[in-house]
Amino acid sequence: MTGLREDRYFDSEPTVRRNARALYDSTRALPIVSPHGHVDAAVLAKNEAFTDPASLIITPDHYILRMLYSRGVPLESLGVAPIDGIPPPAEMDPRKIWQTFADHWHLFRATPTRAWLDYELREVFGIRDDLSSASAPRIYDGIVERLQSPEFRPRALFRRFNIEVLATTDAPSDTLEHHKALRTEDLGGRVIPTFRPDTLFRIAAPGWAGEIDRLGRATGATIRSSADMLKALARRRAEFKAMGATATDHAVIVPRTERLPDAEAERLFANALAGRASDEDQGRFEAHLLMEMARLSIEDGLVMQLHPGSLRNHNELVHRRFGPDRGGDIPVATEFTRNLRPLLKAYGNDPHFQLIVFTLDESTYSRELAPLAGHYPAMLLGAPWWFHDSVEGMMRFRQQTTETAGIENTAGFADDTRAFCSIPARHDLARRVDANYLGGLVARHVIDMSDALEMARSLAYDLAKRAYRLT
Amino acid sequence: MTGLREDRYFDSEPTVRRNARALYDSTRALPIVSPHGHVDAAVLAKNEAFTDPASLIITPDHYILRMLYSRGVPLESLGVAPIDGIPPPAEMDPRKIWQTFADHWHLFRATPTRAWLDYELREVFGIRDDLSSASAPRIYDGIVERLQSPEFRPRALFRRFNIEVLATTDAPSDTLEHHKALRTEDLGGRVIPTFRPDTLFRIAAPGWAGEIDRLGRATGATIRSSADMLKALARRRAEFKAMGATATDHAVIVPRTERLPDAEAERLFANALAGRASDEDQGRFEAHLLMEMARLSIEDGLVMQLHPGSLRNHNELVHRRFGPDRGGDIPVATEFTRNLRPLLKAYGNDPHFQLIVFTLDESTYSRELAPLAGHYPAMLLGAPWWFHDSVEGMMRFRQQTTETAGIENTAGFADDTRAFCSIPARHDLARRVDANYLGGLVARHVIDMSDALEMARSLAYDLAKRAYRLT
Amino acid sequence: MTGLREDRYFDSEPTVRRNARALYDSTRALPIVSPHGHVDAAVLAKNEAFTDPASLIITPDHYILRMLYSRGVPLESLGVAPIDGIPPPAEMDPRKIWQTFADHWHLFRATPTRAWLDYELREVFGIRDDLSSASAPRIYDGIVERLQSPEFRPRALFRRFNIEVLATTDAPSDTLEHHKALRTEDLGGRVIPTFRPDTLFRIAAPGWAGEIDRLGRATGATIRSSADMLKALARRRAEFKAMGATATDHAVIVPRTERLPDAEAERLFANALAGRASDEDQGRFEAHLLMEMARLSIEDGLVMQLHPGSLRNHNELVHRRFGPDRGGDIPVATEFTRNLRPLLKAYGNDPHFQLIVFTLDESTYSRELAPLAGHYPAMLLGAPWWFHDSVEGMMRFRQQTTETAGIENTAGFADDTRAFCSIPARHDLARRVDANYLGGLVARHVIDMSDALEMARSLAYDLAKRAYRLT
C-alpha cells in the first residue's frame, strides 16, 4: 500500500518528521470523539451486516460521486437511483459499480477521498493490495468476505474504532427511536442525536408546510403560528436533550441574524402558510430563528452550530433526477462580521452560550472568524469543513486562525461523515496533520515540545469534548 | 548565472528535491503545447530577424513596463510611444532602453519576470553573464549578434523550442492570412488561431460600431441585428476552425451568464447601434452572448475559455497617453457560483461542451472554482493566470484546487505570453514548480512516485492537449 | 526559555536555516526605524519609571485583553476600568492581574503575543524563567526590581533599543507639547508625531462637533465650513511637520475616494453641524476628505497612510462598559481596485505623492494591492498589519505580494504598537521572518545570497526610511 506509509502526511524534513511522529504517537490511541456527523443511528441500532462494498463505500459518498461525475462517469453507473423514473435505471450490480470506481481511482490522487479510502481498505478491512482495475475484483471479494463476519457488524466496528461519542444529525420530527434503542445497548461509547431544524426555517421551500405538519404530529400540537412553532421546537430540543443531544446545527446560505418584532415574525409565518413566502421573507425569517435558537440555547444549554455558505443543489439537472447530496453543492463568499453582529451583541458575551461557526470560505479565516472567536467568549471556530477537511485544508486552517484565536477558541475535529467506516480514517488523518503542524512549530521554536504535546491532545480529544459539552 | 541553477525552484529539503528532480527529468524534454497565448502569427509567417533586445524583450512586455513604471521610470524612456502626440517622445535608441532596464534589474528580484528572463538570456541566447548595469552593453551586443544569425529567426526558434502547438489570440475580423500562410510551412508543429470576440460584446464601448462594421466586412454581410451578429460570429468561428482553431476566448469583468429573450437582445443591440447602450446594457448583453457562445461551442466543438475579473486600463492617464496593455489592468473580486449557474444549468452536463475558467481572484480557487470543476463534466480550471503564473502562485493553485478537483479537472499549463522567446522559459518554470509540488506529495507519502510520474506528464503535456482538443 | 532559541522562527531545513541565520545576522543590529506606532510621547518626555508589569504589559494591550476575554476572563480582573460606573470595579492589585495573566499563558501558544513577550521578558528584562502560574510572582518581582533602576527609564530603554526614529500617532488638536520637549533632549534618535485626523472625518459620530471645536481652539479659528476645516487641517499639518512629522494616517471602514463639488461638501458639513449627518453622508464626506488629504500631501510632502477595513467596537457591551481598543475591532472584506481609482487617477502618477496602503483582508494582497502598488508610482504596500503582524502572517504577505510588486513597492516594517517595551521584540520577529523568507528563496535558487543580503537590509531598514521620507 502506497498511501499508507507509517509517516504519511508528515513533512520529510527530519526534525519536523521526528516531532510529528512523536506527537502523533501521543494521540493516535485516544478515543474518538465525533461531535458532528451524518451516520444513520439505525445502522447501529439494527446492527445488520453491511451488504457490499458499493453500497457501503461508493453510492452514498458525495465526494466520490462528484469527482466521478465531473469526469464523465454517469451517476446511474454508480448505483445512484434516478428519482424521476426516466431511463436508464441505476446499475444494480455492486461488483460492476466497484469496478467502475476502481477504473477511475487515478482521479482521486492527492485528494482526501483517496487518503481516507486507503486507510479504510488497509486498517478497517485488512486489504493489502493497492486498488486498481486489476485488483478491484479481488478486493471486492475480500471486503465482502469480511462484511459477513460478526467482527464487521456495525457495533463491533464501533467498539473497534474506539468511539467514545458519536453524534448523528436528525430532523426535528425524528422519533429518535434508534437512539432510544441504543441507550440500552453496551456499545463502549454513546450515540447521541443533534437537533437540525433547517427545513422548518425555509419558509419559501415547496416542502415547508409538510415539515410543519410533521413537527406538529411529532409534538401532538397544531402549529398555526411562529409562536406555536417555537414552542414545538423548544419541546423537541428538550426531547433531543433527553436522548443525549448536546448540540443543534443550522445551515443557511447567508448567516444573517436579526430579531424581528413578534408581529412581523407572525406575518411572515402566516404568509408562508398561505404559500406566499418570498426568498427575502425566508432570509429574514431564518435570521430571526437563528436569534431564537441562540436564546433557547442559553435556556437549555444545547451548543449551537452554524454551517453557512453552501448553495445547495447548484446543478438542477442532477438535483431533479437524483435528489440532494449528489455532489452539486457549491460554496459562496460568506460575510460574518456584519451578519453575526446582532446575534453576538445579544448573546456573544453570555457564558452560558456556545456558538460554533464553520465556513467554506477560507478568506474569512483570518479576516473575520479568528478575530471574532478570538474576542467573543461565546464563539468558537468549527473544524475545517467539507472541501477543507484535507491535508492542505487543515494546514491552512491552523496557519490562518491559530495566531489570532489560538487553538483554545477552536472546537477540535469533526469528521462530518455519512460513511461509518471512514470515521477512524478521518480522525487519523486529522491527528496526523495536526501533529505535523505542531511538529513544524516545534522545529521552528515557536513552541516547545511540552506545549506541543498538550496542544496535540487538545486538538485530538479535549477541545471537542469541551466545545460540545460532552464531559 | 545565479538564477539558473540546475535545481532552481525545488525545495532544498533533500527528499523533496530528489523527487522533484526525477519528476522534472521525466518532463523537461516533452514538446511544448501552448494552447493560449498572444504571439503574433505574423512573426512566424514573415520569419524576419528580430531587430534588437529592447523591442524584443522590453517594450512589449507589460510585466516589465508596470514594474519599472511603478518605481518612477517613465514609459517613454522604455520606448513606449505616446499616442497623444504630447512630448516627450519615446526613446528610440534600443541600447539606451536596454541600459535603463538593466539599471533597474534589482526591482525584479524574486519575480517571475526575472526567472523567465534569466532562462531566456542563458538558454535561448546563450549569455553567460548576469545582467547588471555593467554587463548590460556586453549582453546587448551578444543578443544582437545572435539575432542576426539564421538560428535565431522565429521559425528556427520555434523548432528549437520543440513547440508542438502554438495557439494565438485573434479578433473575429482577422483575415488569418498569416495562419493560412503558415499551414503550408513545415514548422515542426502547428500554429493555430483562437477566436476572441470581446470587442464585439462591449456594446457600450466607443469603438463598438466600428467593430461591427469590421465583422460585417469580414463576413460580407451587413449586420443590423443581434441575430445577424450571431450568424456572422458562427461563420467566423467556422473559418477559424478551418484554420485549425480549437478554442474561443472571452474576457469580461463580471462573469454573468443569462439567456435573454430574443426581443430583449435585439432591443439592446438596436440601442447600441444608436449609441445609447449603458454599462448595465452591456453587462446583460455580454451575459447573453456568453450563453450563445456556449451554445455554438456545442455545435462546432470549439472549447470555450473564460477570463473574467480584470478591470482594464485602471490608470486613465497611462491609457490615454500610451494605449492598452501598459500595465494598468487591475483585478477585482469575482463571483462564479451564482454568475455561472445559468450557463452551467443549460450546458454544464453536456459531454460536448468544454468550458475552461481562469481567475485572478485566488480566493475563488478553493471556494468556488474547484468545487464547480470537481462536479460539472463540462468545466475545467484554467492554469494560474497572469499575476499568478509564478512560483508561489502556481503552488497556491495546486494546493488550493487539487484536493477538491484533482488534477484531471484542470487544463494544464498555458503560457499566455506575447513574448515569443519567453515561451520555453515559462513552460520550464511551470514544469519545475509542478515537479516540486508533486515531489513534495511523494515525500509526504500522499502519492507514490509512479502516481507522480503520470501526474507530472499530465500537467506538462497531456492535460492541455485533451482540454483544448488538440489530439 | 523555550520561546527564545537562537534559531527561532527559522525553518529547520538546514540550508534554509543557515541562509536565514546569515541574513538575520546581517540585519539584527541595524537601528530601529519605527515609522508607525502608538507609543505615547509623554512616556518619553516625562521619563518616569514604569510602575509595574501589569500596567506596563497587560492592561493596555488589546491583543492580550481580547484573547483572555474570549476564554472567559473578565476584563475587570485585568485592571481594565469600567467607564459606566457599574460594579464590579477593576482589579487594582497589579500582582493579582499579573497572576491571572500567567494562569492563562497557555492560551497564547503559537501566537505573536507570546513571541513578543518571550523576547521582552528575556531580552528587555533579563528574566530567565519561563512564565507560568508558579513562576509568575518571581517574575513579577524581577520586573518590578528592574523598573526601579535608571536603566529601565523610558529614555534609557529608547537608547538601548537603538531606535533611530519613533513615530507616534496624534490627534489634529494635540498640542504636541511632549514632542516639542523631546526635540531638545538627546535621545540618540528622534520622536516624531503623525497626523491622524479620523475623528474629524466622522461627521455622523456623536463626538464630532466637539472634535471640530477642539480643532478650532488648536488653530485659533472658528470652524463653520468644510473650507474652514480644511484650512485648519492644512495649518495643523504644517505644525506637525515642523515637529518632525513626515506622515499622516487615515482609518476608514470602506476606502472610498471621491472629490465632491465644493457646494456638496459644504452642504454635508452644514448638515453635520446641525447634527443631521447620516452614515452615507459620512461615507461621502470621508471619501472627499481622503482626496483632499492626498492633495495636501502633494503640497506639504507628508506621506499618506491608509488603514481601512476595521469595524471598530463590534462588541457593543464591551465598548459601552470599557471604551475603545479593548479587543472588539473586527475586520471586514475590503475593496480597493474600484474604491481607490478616483484618488489614483487624480494623484497616483504624481512623483510628489506617496500613499501607503494597509489591509486586514489578506485576499486583497495578490488580487488588488500588489497589482496596484506594482503599477502606480505613488502607491506602496504597508507592512502586514495587526492580526497579520505574525510569523505566518508576514510569510503570507511576502509570498502573496512579492512576485507581483517586488519588495521595493513595500514600505518596510511598522510595529504599530502601544507597548513601548515590545518595540525591539516586534522588529526582531520581523527581521527573523524576512530572513527566513529570503533564506528560503536562496535555498530554492530564486535569488542568490548577494541579492538576499541587500533585500534583507532593505526590508529591515532602508525601505521604511525611504517610504516615510525619513532620510
PDB file of N, CA, C and O in Angstrom, chain B residues 360-394:
ATOM      1  N   LEU B 360      -8.329  35.693 -11.607  1.00  0.00           N
ATOM      2  CA  LEU B 360      -7.285  36.494 -10.951  1.00  0.00           C
ATOM      3  C   LEU B 360      -7.582  36.648  -9.464  1.00  0.00           C
ATOM      4  O   LEU B 360      -6.830  37.294  -8.744  1.00  0.00           O
ATOM      5  N   ASP B 361      -8.671  36.031  -9.035  1.00  0.00           N
ATOM      6  CA  ASP B 361      -9.103  36.134  -7.640  1.00  0.00           C
ATOM      7  C   ASP B 361      -8.867  34.779  -6.974  1.00  0.00           C
ATOM      8  O   ASP B 361      -9.691  33.876  -7.042  1.00  0.00           O
ATOM      9  N   GLU B 362      -7.700  34.660  -6.329  1.00  0.00           N
ATOM     10  CA  GLU B 362      -7.321  33.369  -5.759  1.00  0.00           C
ATOM     11  C   GLU B 362      -8.262  32.892  -4.664  1.00  0.00           C
ATOM     12  O   GLU B 362      -8.290  31.702  -4.364  1.00  0.00           O
ATOM     13  N   SER B 363      -9.013  33.786  -4.061  1.00  0.00           N
ATOM     14  CA  SER B 363      -9.936  33.329  -3.006  1.00  0.00           C
ATOM     15  C   SER B 363     -11.025  32.437  -3.581  1.00  0.00           C
ATOM     16  O   SER B 363     -11.700  31.725  -2.844  1.00  0.00           O
ATOM     17  N   THR B 364     -11.192  32.443  -4.913  1.00  0.00           N
ATOM     18  CA  THR B 364     -12.212  31.574  -5.512  1.00  0.00           C
ATOM     19  C   THR B 364     -11.698  30.170  -5.824  1.00  0.00           C
ATOM     20  O   THR B 364     -12.500  29.301  -6.159  1.00  0.00           O
ATOM     21  N   TYR B 365     -10.393  29.948  -5.739  1.00  0.00           N
ATOM     22  CA  TYR B 365      -9.853  28.617  -6.064  1.00  0.00           C
ATOM     23  C   TYR B 365     -10.563  27.524  -5.260  1.00  0.00           C
ATOM     24  O   TYR B 365     -11.120  26.601  -5.812  1.00  0.00           O
ATOM     25  N   SER B 366     -10.446  27.630  -3.952  1.00  0.00           N
ATOM     26  CA  SER B 366     -10.996  26.555  -3.123  1.00  0.00           C
ATOM     27  C   SER B 366     -12.475  26.756  -2.847  1.00  0.00           C
ATOM     28  O   SER B 366     -13.190  25.815  -2.592  1.00  0.00           O
ATOM     29  N   ARG B 367     -12.925  28.009  -2.913  1.00  0.00           N
ATOM     30  CA  ARG B 367     -14.306  28.280  -2.527  1.00  0.00           C
ATOM     31  C   ARG B 367     -15.287  27.975  -3.644  1.00  0.00           C
ATOM     32  O   ARG B 367     -16.360  27.455  -3.401  1.00  0.00           O
ATOM     33  N   GLU B 368     -14.938  28.316  -4.876  1.00  0.00           N
ATOM     34  CA  GLU B 368     -15.917  28.204  -5.950  1.00  0.00           C
ATOM     35  C   GLU B 368     -15.436  27.369  -7.127  1.00  0.00           C
ATOM     36  O   GLU B 368     -16.152  26.490  -7.610  1.00  0.00           O
ATOM     37  N   LEU B 369     -14.229  27.646  -7.599  1.00  0.00           N
ATOM     38  CA  LEU B 369     -13.820  27.036  -8.865  1.00  0.00           C
ATOM     39  C   LEU B 369     -13.526  25.542  -8.743  1.00  0.00           C
ATOM     40  O   LEU B 369     -13.967  24.759  -9.598  1.00  0.00           O
ATOM     41  N   ALA B 370     -12.789  25.135  -7.709  1.00  0.00           N
ATOM     42  CA  ALA B 370     -12.518  23.706  -7.578  1.00  0.00           C
ATOM     43  C   ALA B 370     -13.811  22.927  -7.321  1.00  0.00           C
ATOM     44  O   ALA B 370     -14.028  21.889  -7.947  1.00  0.00           O
ATOM     45  N   PRO B 371     -14.706  23.410  -6.462  1.00  0.00           N
ATOM     46  CA  PRO B 371     -15.981  22.688  -6.313  1.00  0.00           C
ATOM     47  C   PRO B 371     -16.788  22.627  -7.619  1.00  0.00           C
ATOM     48  O   PRO B 371     -17.403  21.598  -7.912  1.00  0.00           O
ATOM     49  N   LEU B 372     -16.800  23.686  -8.401  1.00  0.00           N
ATOM     50  CA  LEU B 372     -17.549  23.663  -9.663  1.00  0.00           C
ATOM     51  C   LEU B 372     -16.902  22.692 -10.662  1.00  0.00           C
ATOM     52  O   LEU B 372     -17.579  21.852 -11.255  1.00  0.00           O
ATOM     53  N   ALA B 373     -15.583  22.824 -10.834  1.00  0.00           N
ATOM     54  CA  ALA B 373     -14.901  21.952 -11.796  1.00  0.00           C
ATOM     55  C   ALA B 373     -14.898  20.506 -11.312  1.00  0.00           C
ATOM     56  O   ALA B 373     -14.882  19.579 -12.119  1.00  0.00           O
ATOM     57  N   GLY B 374     -14.936  20.321 -10.000  1.00  0.00           N
ATOM     58  CA  GLY B 374     -14.967  18.979  -9.424  1.00  0.00           C
ATOM     59  C   GLY B 374     -16.363  18.372  -9.423  1.00  0.00           C
ATOM     60  O   GLY B 374     -16.562  17.307  -8.840  1.00  0.00           O
ATOM     61  N   HIS B 375     -17.284  19.041 -10.053  1.00  0.00           N
ATOM     62  CA  HIS B 375     -18.624  18.476 -10.176  1.00  0.00           C
ATOM     63  C   HIS B 375     -19.146  18.471 -11.624  1.00  0.00           C
ATOM     64  O   HIS B 375     -19.626  17.452 -12.106  1.00  0.00           O
ATOM     65  N   TYR B 376     -19.060  19.595 -12.305  1.00  0.00           N
ATOM     66  CA  TYR B 376     -19.658  19.681 -13.646  1.00  0.00           C
ATOM     67  C   TYR B 376     -18.758  19.013 -14.685  1.00  0.00           C
ATOM     68  O   TYR B 376     -17.580  19.369 -14.813  1.00  0.00           O
ATOM     69  N   PRO B 377     -19.300  18.113 -15.474  1.00  0.00           N
ATOM     70  CA  PRO B 377     -18.493  17.452 -16.505  1.00  0.00           C
ATOM     71  C   PRO B 377     -17.891  18.426 -17.513  1.00  0.00           C
ATOM     72  O   PRO B 377     -16.795  18.193 -18.027  1.00  0.00           O
ATOM     73  N   ALA B 378     -18.574  19.519 -17.780  1.00  0.00           N
ATOM     74  CA  ALA B 378     -18.116  20.413 -18.843  1.00  0.00           C
ATOM     75  C   ALA B 378     -17.015  21.365 -18.403  1.00  0.00           C
ATOM     76  O   ALA B 378     -16.350  21.961 -19.244  1.00  0.00           O
ATOM     77  N   MET B 379     -16.799  21.526 -17.109  1.00  0.00           N
ATOM     78  CA  MET B 379     -15.928  22.610 -16.656  1.00  0.00           C
ATOM     79  C   MET B 379     -14.551  22.144 -16.210  1.00  0.00           C
ATOM     80  O   MET B 379     -14.411  21.166 -15.478  1.00  0.00           O
ATOM     81  N   LEU B 380     -13.542  22.885 -16.645  1.00  0.00           N
ATOM     82  CA  LEU B 380     -12.164  22.660 -16.220  1.00  0.00           C
ATOM     83  C   LEU B 380     -11.593  23.961 -15.673  1.00  0.00           C
ATOM     84  O   LEU B 380     -12.049  25.044 -16.035  1.00  0.00           O
ATOM     85  N   LEU B 381     -10.570  23.840 -14.828  1.00  0.00           N
ATOM     86  CA  LEU B 381      -9.881  25.018 -14.315  1.00  0.00           C
ATOM     87  C   LEU B 381      -8.720  25.373 -15.227  1.00  0.00           C
ATOM     88  O   LEU B 381      -7.877  24.521 -15.514  1.00  0.00           O
ATOM     89  N   GLY B 382      -8.661  26.610 -15.648  1.00  0.00           N
ATOM     90  CA  GLY B 382      -7.517  27.069 -16.407  1.00  0.00           C
ATOM     91  C   GLY B 382      -6.297  27.224 -15.508  1.00  0.00           C
ATOM     92  O   GLY B 382      -6.402  27.283 -14.276  1.00  0.00           O
ATOM     93  N   ALA B 383      -5.141  27.306 -16.123  1.00  0.00           N
ATOM     94  CA  ALA B 383      -3.882  27.457 -15.374  1.00  0.00           C
ATOM     95  C   ALA B 383      -3.891  28.748 -14.559  1.00  0.00           C
ATOM     96  O   ALA B 383      -4.620  29.679 -14.869  1.00  0.00           O
ATOM     97  N   PRO B 384      -3.075  28.799 -13.509  1.00  0.00           N
ATOM     98  CA  PRO B 384      -2.944  30.060 -12.760  1.00  0.00           C
ATOM     99  C   PRO B 384      -2.478  31.155 -13.715  1.00  0.00           C
ATOM    100  O   PRO B 384      -1.500  30.993 -14.420  1.00  0.00           O
ATOM    101  N   TRP B 385      -3.160  32.258 -13.679  1.00  0.00           N
ATOM    102  CA  TRP B 385      -3.133  33.211 -14.798  1.00  0.00           C
ATOM    103  C   TRP B 385      -2.466  34.520 -14.387  1.00  0.00           C
ATOM    104  O   TRP B 385      -2.732  35.056 -13.323  1.00  0.00           O
ATOM    105  N   TRP B 386      -1.600  35.012 -15.299  1.00  0.00           N
ATOM    106  CA  TRP B 386      -1.114  36.392 -15.230  1.00  0.00           C
ATOM    107  C   TRP B 386      -0.267  36.625 -13.973  1.00  0.00           C
ATOM    108  O   TRP B 386       0.818  36.109 -13.865  1.00  0.00           O
ATOM    109  N   PHE B 387      -0.783  37.382 -13.015  1.00  0.00           N
ATOM    110  CA  PHE B 387      -0.013  37.633 -11.798  1.00  0.00           C
ATOM    111  C   PHE B 387       0.287  36.334 -11.043  1.00  0.00           C
ATOM    112  O   PHE B 387       1.169  36.316 -10.194  1.00  0.00           O
ATOM    113  N   HIS B 388      -0.483  35.299 -11.323  1.00  0.00           N
ATOM    114  CA  HIS B 388      -0.349  34.051 -10.566  1.00  0.00           C
ATOM    115  C   HIS B 388       0.447  32.995 -11.318  1.00  0.00           C
ATOM    116  O   HIS B 388       0.596  31.875 -10.845  1.00  0.00           O
ATOM    117  N   ASP B 389       0.958  33.348 -12.497  1.00  0.00           N
ATOM    118  CA  ASP B 389       1.829  32.464 -13.271  1.00  0.00           C
ATOM    119  C   ASP B 389       3.248  32.654 -12.734  1.00  0.00           C
ATOM    120  O   ASP B 389       4.088  33.308 -13.344  1.00  0.00           O
ATOM    121  N   SER B 390       3.501  32.073 -11.570  1.00  0.00           N
ATOM    122  CA  SER B 390       4.732  32.337 -10.813  1.00  0.00           C
ATOM    123  C   SER B 390       4.970  31.167  -9.876  1.00  0.00           C
ATOM    124  O   SER B 390       4.092  30.323  -9.696  1.00  0.00           O
ATOM    125  N   VAL B 391       6.151  31.148  -9.282  1.00  0.00           N
ATOM    126  CA  VAL B 391       6.492  30.014  -8.412  1.00  0.00           C
ATOM    127  C   VAL B 391       5.477  29.864  -7.288  1.00  0.00           C
ATOM    128  O   VAL B 391       4.861  28.805  -7.112  1.00  0.00           O
ATOM    129  N   GLU B 392       5.260  30.919  -6.534  1.00  0.00           N
ATOM    130  CA  GLU B 392       4.332  30.832  -5.409  1.00  0.00           C
ATOM    131  C   GLU B 392       2.890  30.719  -5.913  1.00  0.00           C
ATOM    132  O   GLU B 392       2.062  30.024  -5.325  1.00  0.00           O
ATOM    133  N   GLY B 393       2.576  31.434  -6.970  1.00  0.00           N
ATOM    134  CA  GLY B 393       1.212  31.437  -7.495  1.00  0.00           C
ATOM    135  C   GLY B 393       0.781  30.063  -7.981  1.00  0.00           C
ATOM    136  O   GLY B 393      -0.343  29.616  -7.700  1.00  0.00           O
ATOM    137  N   MET B 394       1.664  29.373  -8.679  1.00  0.00           N
ATOM    138  CA  MET B 394       1.307  28.031  -9.155  1.00  0.00           C
ATOM    139  C   MET B 394       1.178  27.053  -8.002  1.00  0.00           C
ATOM    140  O   MET B 394       0.336  26.166  -8.017  1.00  0.00           O
TER     141      MET B 394
END
